[in-house]
PDB file of C-alpha atoms in Angstrom:
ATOM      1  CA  UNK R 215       8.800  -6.504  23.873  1.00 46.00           C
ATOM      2  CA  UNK R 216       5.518  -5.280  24.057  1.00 44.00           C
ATOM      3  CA  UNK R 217       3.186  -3.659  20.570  1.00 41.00           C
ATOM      4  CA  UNK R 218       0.077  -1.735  21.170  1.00 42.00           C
ATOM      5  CA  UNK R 219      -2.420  -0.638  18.575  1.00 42.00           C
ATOM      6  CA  UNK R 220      -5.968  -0.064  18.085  1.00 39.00           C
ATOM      7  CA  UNK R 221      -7.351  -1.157  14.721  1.00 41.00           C
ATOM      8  CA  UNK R 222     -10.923   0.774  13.923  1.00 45.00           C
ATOM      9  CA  UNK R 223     -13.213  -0.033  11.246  1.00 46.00           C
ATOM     10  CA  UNK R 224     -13.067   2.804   9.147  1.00 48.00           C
ATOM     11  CA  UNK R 225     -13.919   1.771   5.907  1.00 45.00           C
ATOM     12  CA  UNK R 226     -17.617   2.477   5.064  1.00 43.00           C
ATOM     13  CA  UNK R 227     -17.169   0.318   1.747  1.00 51.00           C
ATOM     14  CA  UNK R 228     -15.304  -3.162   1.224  1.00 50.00           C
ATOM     15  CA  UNK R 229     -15.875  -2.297  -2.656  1.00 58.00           C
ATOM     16  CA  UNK R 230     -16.927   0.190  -4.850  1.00 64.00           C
ATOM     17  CA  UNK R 231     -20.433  -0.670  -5.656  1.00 54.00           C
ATOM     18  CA  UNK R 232     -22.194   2.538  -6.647  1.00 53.00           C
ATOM     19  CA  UNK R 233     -22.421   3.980  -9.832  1.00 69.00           C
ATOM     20  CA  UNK R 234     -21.581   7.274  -9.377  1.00 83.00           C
ATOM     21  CA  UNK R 235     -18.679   6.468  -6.954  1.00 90.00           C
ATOM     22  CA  UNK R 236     -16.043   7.456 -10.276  1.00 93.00           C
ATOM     23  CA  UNK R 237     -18.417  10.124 -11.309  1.00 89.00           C
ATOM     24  CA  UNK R 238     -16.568  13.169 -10.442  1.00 90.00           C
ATOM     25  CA  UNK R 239     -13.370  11.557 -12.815  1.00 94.00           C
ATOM     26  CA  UNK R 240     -13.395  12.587 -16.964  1.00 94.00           C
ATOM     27  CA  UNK R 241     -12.327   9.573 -18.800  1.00 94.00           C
ATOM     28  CA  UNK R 242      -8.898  10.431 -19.322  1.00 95.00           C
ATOM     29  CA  UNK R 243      -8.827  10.766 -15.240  1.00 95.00           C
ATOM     30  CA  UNK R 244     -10.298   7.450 -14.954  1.00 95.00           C
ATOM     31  CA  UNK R 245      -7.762   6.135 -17.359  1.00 95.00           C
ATOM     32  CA  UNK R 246      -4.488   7.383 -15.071  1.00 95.00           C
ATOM     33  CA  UNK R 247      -6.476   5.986 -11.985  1.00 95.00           C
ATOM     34  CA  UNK R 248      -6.990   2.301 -13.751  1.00 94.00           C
ATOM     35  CA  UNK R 249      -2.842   2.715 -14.658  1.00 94.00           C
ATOM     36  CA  UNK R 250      -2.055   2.929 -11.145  1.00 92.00           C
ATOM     37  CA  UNK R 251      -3.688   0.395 -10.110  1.00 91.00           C
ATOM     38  CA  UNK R 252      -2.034  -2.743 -10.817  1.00 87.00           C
ATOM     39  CA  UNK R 253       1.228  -1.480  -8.815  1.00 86.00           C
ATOM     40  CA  UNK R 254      -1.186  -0.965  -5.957  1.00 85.00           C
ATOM     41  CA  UNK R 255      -3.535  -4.052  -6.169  1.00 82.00           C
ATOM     42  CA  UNK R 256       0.335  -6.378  -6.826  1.00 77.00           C
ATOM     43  CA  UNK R 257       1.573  -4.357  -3.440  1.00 77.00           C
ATOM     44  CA  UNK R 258      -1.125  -5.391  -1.478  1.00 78.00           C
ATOM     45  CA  UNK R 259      -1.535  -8.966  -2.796  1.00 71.00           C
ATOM     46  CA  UNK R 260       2.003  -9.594  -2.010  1.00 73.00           C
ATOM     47  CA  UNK R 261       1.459  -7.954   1.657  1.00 73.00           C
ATOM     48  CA  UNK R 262      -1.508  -9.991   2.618  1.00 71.00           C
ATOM     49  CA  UNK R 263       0.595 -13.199   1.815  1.00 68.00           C
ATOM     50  CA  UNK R 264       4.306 -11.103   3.777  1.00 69.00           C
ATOM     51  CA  UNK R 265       1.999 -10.892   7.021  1.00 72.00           C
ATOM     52  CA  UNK R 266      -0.373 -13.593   6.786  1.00 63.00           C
ATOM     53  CA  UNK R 267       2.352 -16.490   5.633  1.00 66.00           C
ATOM     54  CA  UNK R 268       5.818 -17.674   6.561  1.00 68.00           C
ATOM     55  CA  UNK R 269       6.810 -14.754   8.699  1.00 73.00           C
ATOM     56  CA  UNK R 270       3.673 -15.765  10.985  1.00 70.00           C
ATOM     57  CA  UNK R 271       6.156 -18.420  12.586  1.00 73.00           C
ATOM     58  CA  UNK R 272       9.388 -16.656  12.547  1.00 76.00           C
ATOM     59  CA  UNK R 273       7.845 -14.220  15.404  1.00 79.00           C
ATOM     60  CA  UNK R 274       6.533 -13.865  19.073  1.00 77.00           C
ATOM     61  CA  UNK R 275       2.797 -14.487  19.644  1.00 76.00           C
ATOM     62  CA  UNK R 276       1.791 -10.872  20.258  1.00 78.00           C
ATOM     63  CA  UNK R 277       3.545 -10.181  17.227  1.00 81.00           C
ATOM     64  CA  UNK R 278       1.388 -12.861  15.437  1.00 84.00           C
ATOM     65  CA  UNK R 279      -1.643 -10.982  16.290  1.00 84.00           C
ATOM     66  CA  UNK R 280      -0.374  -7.879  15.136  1.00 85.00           C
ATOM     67  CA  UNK R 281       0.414  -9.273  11.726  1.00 86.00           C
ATOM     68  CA  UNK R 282      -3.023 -11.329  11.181  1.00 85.00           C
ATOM     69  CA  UNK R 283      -4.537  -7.747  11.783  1.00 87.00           C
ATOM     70  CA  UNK R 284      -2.637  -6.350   9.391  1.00 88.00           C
ATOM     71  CA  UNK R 285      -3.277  -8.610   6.939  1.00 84.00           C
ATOM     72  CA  UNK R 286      -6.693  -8.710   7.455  1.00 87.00           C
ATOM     73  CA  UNK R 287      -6.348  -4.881   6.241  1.00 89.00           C
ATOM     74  CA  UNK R 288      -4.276  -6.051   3.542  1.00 85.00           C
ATOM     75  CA  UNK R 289      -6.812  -7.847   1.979  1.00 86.00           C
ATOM     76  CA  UNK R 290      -9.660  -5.470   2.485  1.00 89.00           C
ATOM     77  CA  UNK R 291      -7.325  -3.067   0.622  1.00 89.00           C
ATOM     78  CA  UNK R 292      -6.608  -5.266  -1.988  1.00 86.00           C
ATOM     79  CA  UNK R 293     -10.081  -6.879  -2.137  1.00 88.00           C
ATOM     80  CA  UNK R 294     -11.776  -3.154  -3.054  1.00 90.00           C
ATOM     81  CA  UNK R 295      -8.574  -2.197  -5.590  1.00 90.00           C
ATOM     82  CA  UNK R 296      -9.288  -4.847  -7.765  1.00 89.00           C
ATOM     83  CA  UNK R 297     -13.263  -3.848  -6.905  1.00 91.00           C
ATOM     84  CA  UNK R 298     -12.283  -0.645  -8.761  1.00 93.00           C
ATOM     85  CA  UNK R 299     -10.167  -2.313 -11.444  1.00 90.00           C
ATOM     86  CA  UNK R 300     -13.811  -4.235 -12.333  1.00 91.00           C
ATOM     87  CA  UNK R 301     -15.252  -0.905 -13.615  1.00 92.00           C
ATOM     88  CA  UNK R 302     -11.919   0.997 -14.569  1.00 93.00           C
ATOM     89  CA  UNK R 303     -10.729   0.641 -18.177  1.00 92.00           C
ATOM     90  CA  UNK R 304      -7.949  -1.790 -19.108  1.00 91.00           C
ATOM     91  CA  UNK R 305      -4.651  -0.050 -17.407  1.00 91.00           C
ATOM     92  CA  UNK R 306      -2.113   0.893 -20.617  1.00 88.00           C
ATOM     93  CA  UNK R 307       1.594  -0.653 -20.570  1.00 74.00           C
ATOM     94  CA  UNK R 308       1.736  -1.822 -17.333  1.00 70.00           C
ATOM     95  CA  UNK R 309       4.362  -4.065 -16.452  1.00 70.00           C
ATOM     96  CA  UNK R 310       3.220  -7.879 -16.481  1.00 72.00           C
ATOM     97  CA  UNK R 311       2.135  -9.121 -13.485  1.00 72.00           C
ATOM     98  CA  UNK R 312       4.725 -11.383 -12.947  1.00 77.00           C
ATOM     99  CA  UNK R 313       6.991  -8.642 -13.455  1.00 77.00           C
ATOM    100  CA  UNK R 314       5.651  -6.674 -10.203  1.00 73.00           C
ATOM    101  CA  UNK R 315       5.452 -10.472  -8.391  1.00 75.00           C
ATOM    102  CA  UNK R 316       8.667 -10.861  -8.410  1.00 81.00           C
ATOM    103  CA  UNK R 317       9.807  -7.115  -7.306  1.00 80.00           C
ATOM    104  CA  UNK R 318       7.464  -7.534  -3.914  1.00 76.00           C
ATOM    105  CA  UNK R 319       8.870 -11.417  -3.280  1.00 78.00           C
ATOM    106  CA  UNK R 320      12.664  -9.971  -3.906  1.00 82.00           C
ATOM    107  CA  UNK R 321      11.912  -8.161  -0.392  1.00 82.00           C
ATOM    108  CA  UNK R 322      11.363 -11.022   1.156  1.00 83.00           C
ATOM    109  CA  UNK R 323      13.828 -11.755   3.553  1.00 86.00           C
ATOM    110  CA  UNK R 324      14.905 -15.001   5.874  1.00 85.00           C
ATOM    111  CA  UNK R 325      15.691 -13.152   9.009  1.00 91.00           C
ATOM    112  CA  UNK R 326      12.009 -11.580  10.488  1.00 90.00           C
ATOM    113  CA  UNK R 327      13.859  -8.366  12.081  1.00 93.00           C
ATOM    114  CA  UNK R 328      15.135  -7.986   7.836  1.00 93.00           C
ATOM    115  CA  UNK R 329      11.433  -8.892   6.720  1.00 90.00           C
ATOM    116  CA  UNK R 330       9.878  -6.597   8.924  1.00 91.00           C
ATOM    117  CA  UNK R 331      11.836  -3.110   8.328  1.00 94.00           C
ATOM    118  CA  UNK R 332      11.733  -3.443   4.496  1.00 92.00           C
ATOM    119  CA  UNK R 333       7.950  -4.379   4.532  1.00 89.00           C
ATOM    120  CA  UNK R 334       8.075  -1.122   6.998  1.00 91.00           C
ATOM    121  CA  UNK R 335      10.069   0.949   4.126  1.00 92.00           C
ATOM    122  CA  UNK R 336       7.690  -0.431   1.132  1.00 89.00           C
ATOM    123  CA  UNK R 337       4.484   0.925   3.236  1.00 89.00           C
ATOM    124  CA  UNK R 338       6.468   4.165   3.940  1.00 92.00           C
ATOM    125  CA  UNK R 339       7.159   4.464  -0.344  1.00 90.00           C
ATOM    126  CA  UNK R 340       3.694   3.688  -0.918  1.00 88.00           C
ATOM    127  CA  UNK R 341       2.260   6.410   1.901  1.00 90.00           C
ATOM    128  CA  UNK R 342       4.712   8.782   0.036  1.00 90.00           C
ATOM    129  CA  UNK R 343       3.358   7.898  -3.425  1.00 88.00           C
ATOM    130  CA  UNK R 344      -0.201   8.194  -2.071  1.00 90.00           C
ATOM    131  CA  UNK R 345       0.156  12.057  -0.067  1.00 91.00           C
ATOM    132  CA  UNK R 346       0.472  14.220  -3.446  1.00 91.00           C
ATOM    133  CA  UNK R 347      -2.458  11.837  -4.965  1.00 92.00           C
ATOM    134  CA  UNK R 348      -5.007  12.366  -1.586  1.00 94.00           C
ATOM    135  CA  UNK R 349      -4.530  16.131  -1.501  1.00 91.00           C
ATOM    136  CA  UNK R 350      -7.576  18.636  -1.576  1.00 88.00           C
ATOM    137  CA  UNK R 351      -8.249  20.033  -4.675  1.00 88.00           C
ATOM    138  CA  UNK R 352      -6.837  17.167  -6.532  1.00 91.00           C
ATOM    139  CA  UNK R 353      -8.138  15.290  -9.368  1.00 94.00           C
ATOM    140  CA  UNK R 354      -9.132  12.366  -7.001  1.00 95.00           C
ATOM    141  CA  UNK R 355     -11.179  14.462  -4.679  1.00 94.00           C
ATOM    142  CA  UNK R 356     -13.411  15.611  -7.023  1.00 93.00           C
ATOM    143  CA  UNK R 357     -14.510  11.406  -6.310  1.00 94.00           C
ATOM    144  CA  UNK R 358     -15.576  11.852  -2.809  1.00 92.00           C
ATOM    145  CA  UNK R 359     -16.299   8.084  -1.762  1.00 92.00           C
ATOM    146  CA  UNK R 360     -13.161   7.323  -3.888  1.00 94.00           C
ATOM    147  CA  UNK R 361     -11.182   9.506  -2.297  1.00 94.00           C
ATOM    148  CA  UNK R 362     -12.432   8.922   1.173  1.00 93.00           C
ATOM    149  CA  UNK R 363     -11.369   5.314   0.585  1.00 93.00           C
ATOM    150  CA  UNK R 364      -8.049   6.004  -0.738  1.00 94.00           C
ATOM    151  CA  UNK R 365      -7.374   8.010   2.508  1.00 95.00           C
ATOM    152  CA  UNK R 366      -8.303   5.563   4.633  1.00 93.00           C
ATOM    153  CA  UNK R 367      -6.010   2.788   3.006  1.00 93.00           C
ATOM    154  CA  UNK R 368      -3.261   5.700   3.134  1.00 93.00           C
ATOM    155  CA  UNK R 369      -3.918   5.656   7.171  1.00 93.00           C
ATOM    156  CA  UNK R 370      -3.707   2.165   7.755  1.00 93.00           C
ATOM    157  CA  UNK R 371      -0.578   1.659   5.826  1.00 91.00           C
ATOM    158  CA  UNK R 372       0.938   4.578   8.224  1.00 93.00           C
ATOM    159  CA  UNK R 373      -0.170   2.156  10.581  1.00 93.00           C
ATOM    160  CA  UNK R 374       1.036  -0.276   9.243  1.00 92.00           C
ATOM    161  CA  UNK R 375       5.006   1.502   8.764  1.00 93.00           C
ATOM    162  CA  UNK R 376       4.868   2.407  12.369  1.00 94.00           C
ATOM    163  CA  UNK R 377       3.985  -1.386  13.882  1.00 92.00           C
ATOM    164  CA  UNK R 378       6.062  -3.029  11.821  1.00 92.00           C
ATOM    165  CA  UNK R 379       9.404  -0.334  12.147  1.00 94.00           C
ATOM    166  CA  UNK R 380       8.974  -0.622  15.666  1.00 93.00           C
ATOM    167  CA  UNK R 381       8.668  -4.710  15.378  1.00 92.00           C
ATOM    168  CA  UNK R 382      11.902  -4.433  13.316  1.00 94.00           C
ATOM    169  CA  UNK R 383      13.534  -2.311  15.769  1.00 95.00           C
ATOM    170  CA  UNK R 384      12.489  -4.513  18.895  1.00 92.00           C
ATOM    171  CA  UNK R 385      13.880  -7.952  16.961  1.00 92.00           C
ATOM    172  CA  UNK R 386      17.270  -6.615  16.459  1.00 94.00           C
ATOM    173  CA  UNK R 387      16.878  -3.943  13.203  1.00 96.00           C
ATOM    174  CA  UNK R 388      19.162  -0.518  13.952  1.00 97.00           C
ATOM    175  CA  UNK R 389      17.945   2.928  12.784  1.00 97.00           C
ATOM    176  CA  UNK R 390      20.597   3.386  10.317  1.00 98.00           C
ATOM    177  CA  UNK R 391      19.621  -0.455   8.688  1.00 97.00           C
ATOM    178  CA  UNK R 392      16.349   1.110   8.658  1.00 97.00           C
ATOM    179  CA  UNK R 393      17.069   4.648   7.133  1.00 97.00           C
ATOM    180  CA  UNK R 394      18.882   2.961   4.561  1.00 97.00           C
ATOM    181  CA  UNK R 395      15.949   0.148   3.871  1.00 96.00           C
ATOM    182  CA  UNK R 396      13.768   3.128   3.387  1.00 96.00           C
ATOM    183  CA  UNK R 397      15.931   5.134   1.070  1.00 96.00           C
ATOM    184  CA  UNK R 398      16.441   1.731  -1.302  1.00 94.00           C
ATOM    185  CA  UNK R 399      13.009   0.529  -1.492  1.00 92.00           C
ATOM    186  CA  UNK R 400      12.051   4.121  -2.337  1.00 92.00           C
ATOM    187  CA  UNK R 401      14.345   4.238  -5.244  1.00 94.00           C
ATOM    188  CA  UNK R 402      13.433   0.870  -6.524  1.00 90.00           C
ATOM    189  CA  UNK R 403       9.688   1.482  -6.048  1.00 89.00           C
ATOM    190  CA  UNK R 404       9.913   5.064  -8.320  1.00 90.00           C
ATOM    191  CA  UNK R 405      12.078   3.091 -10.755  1.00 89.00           C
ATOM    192  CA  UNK R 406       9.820  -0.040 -11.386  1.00 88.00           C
ATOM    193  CA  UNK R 407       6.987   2.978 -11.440  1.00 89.00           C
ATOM    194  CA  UNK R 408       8.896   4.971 -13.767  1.00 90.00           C
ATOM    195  CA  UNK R 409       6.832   3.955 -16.770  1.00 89.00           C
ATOM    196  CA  UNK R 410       3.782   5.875 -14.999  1.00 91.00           C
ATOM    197  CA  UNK R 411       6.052   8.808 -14.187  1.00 91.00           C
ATOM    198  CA  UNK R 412       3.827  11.192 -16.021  1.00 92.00           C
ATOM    199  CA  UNK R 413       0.303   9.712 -14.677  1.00 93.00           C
ATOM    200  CA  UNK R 414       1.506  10.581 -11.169  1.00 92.00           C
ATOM    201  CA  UNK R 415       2.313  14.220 -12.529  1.00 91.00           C
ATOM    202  CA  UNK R 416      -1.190  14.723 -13.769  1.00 92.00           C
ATOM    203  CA  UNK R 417      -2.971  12.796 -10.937  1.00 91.00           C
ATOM    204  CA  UNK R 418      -1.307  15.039  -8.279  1.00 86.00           C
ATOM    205  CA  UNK R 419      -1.770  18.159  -9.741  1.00 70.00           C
ATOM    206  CA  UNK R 420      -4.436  20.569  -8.479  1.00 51.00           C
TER     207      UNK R 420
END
């Protein structure tokens, strides 16, 4: 078994320090962005602790290095979220936190080939969640650094599927375990997101 991958530094900003870094958002805009939020910033919390905890010693050394990279972007990502949560307004009717805790730890699985291919479909949801967001013309491109960020998170975590599908696949996961991983966590992802249904409407409209 053998994983390859180049990580590059491409994030110009570990947190969103400037004050016109929202500025191209109205206030309404600014509220959908702070609503999304908390699913993202739980997601990644959860991820850093997937790659950087237990599963560390349920898989070969090379595969150890892989997943201490990848949580090393994990927490970048989720380090400048909750950077942008610090000058977003209060998010409306999300879902408690404990609420979205316990959705990521129910993917937790005993068996590492198991862990790895539904980490591998959550990443996959949340680069499917992200593409409509991150397109040109959208509301969150009229925020260049904002958006430049956003798209760079949305590239590592196609990384991230990729490594980790192929990880899966290498410790014993088949493609049809996989496919149907990815179709379930999909579901369940839009379902526990269904309450900001209409916020991803408006957000990925041009």
């Amino acid at each position: 078994m053998a994983w390859h991958c180049v990580f590059r530094e491409e994030w110009v900003h570990s947190a969103c320090d400037s004050k016109t870094y929202f500025a191209g958002l109205d206030p309404h805009q600014r509220q959908d962005l702070a609503d999304l939020l908390p699913y993202l910033a739980c997601g990644e919390v959860s991820a850093v602790h997937a790659f950087g905890g237990r599963l560390q010693g349920r898989v070969p050394g090379q595969a150890q290095v892989l997943l201490q990279q990848i949580a090393a972007d994990e927490r970048r990502h989720a380090a400048l979220i909750m950077s942008m949560q610090k000058q977003l307004p209060s998010p409306r009717g999300c879902l408690a936190p404990t609420q979205l805790a316990i959705f990521f730890q129910r993917l937790e699985a005993t068996d590492p080939a198991e862990h790895l291919a539904r980490v591998s479909a959550l990443d996959r949801a949340v680069c499917r969640l992200l593409q409509p967001l991150l397109k040109k013309g959208g509301v969150l491109s009229r925020a260049p650094q904002l958006h430049q960020d956003l798209c760079a998170l949305r590239r590592d975590e196609a990384r991230h599927v990729r490594l980790t599908r192929r990880m899966a696949s290498d410790m014993g996961c088949s493609v049809d375990r996989q496919m149907q991983l990815n179709q379930s966590i999909q579901v369940r992802l839009t379902a526990l997101m269904s309450s900001v249904a209409d916020v991803l409407l408006r957000m990925g409209s041009v």
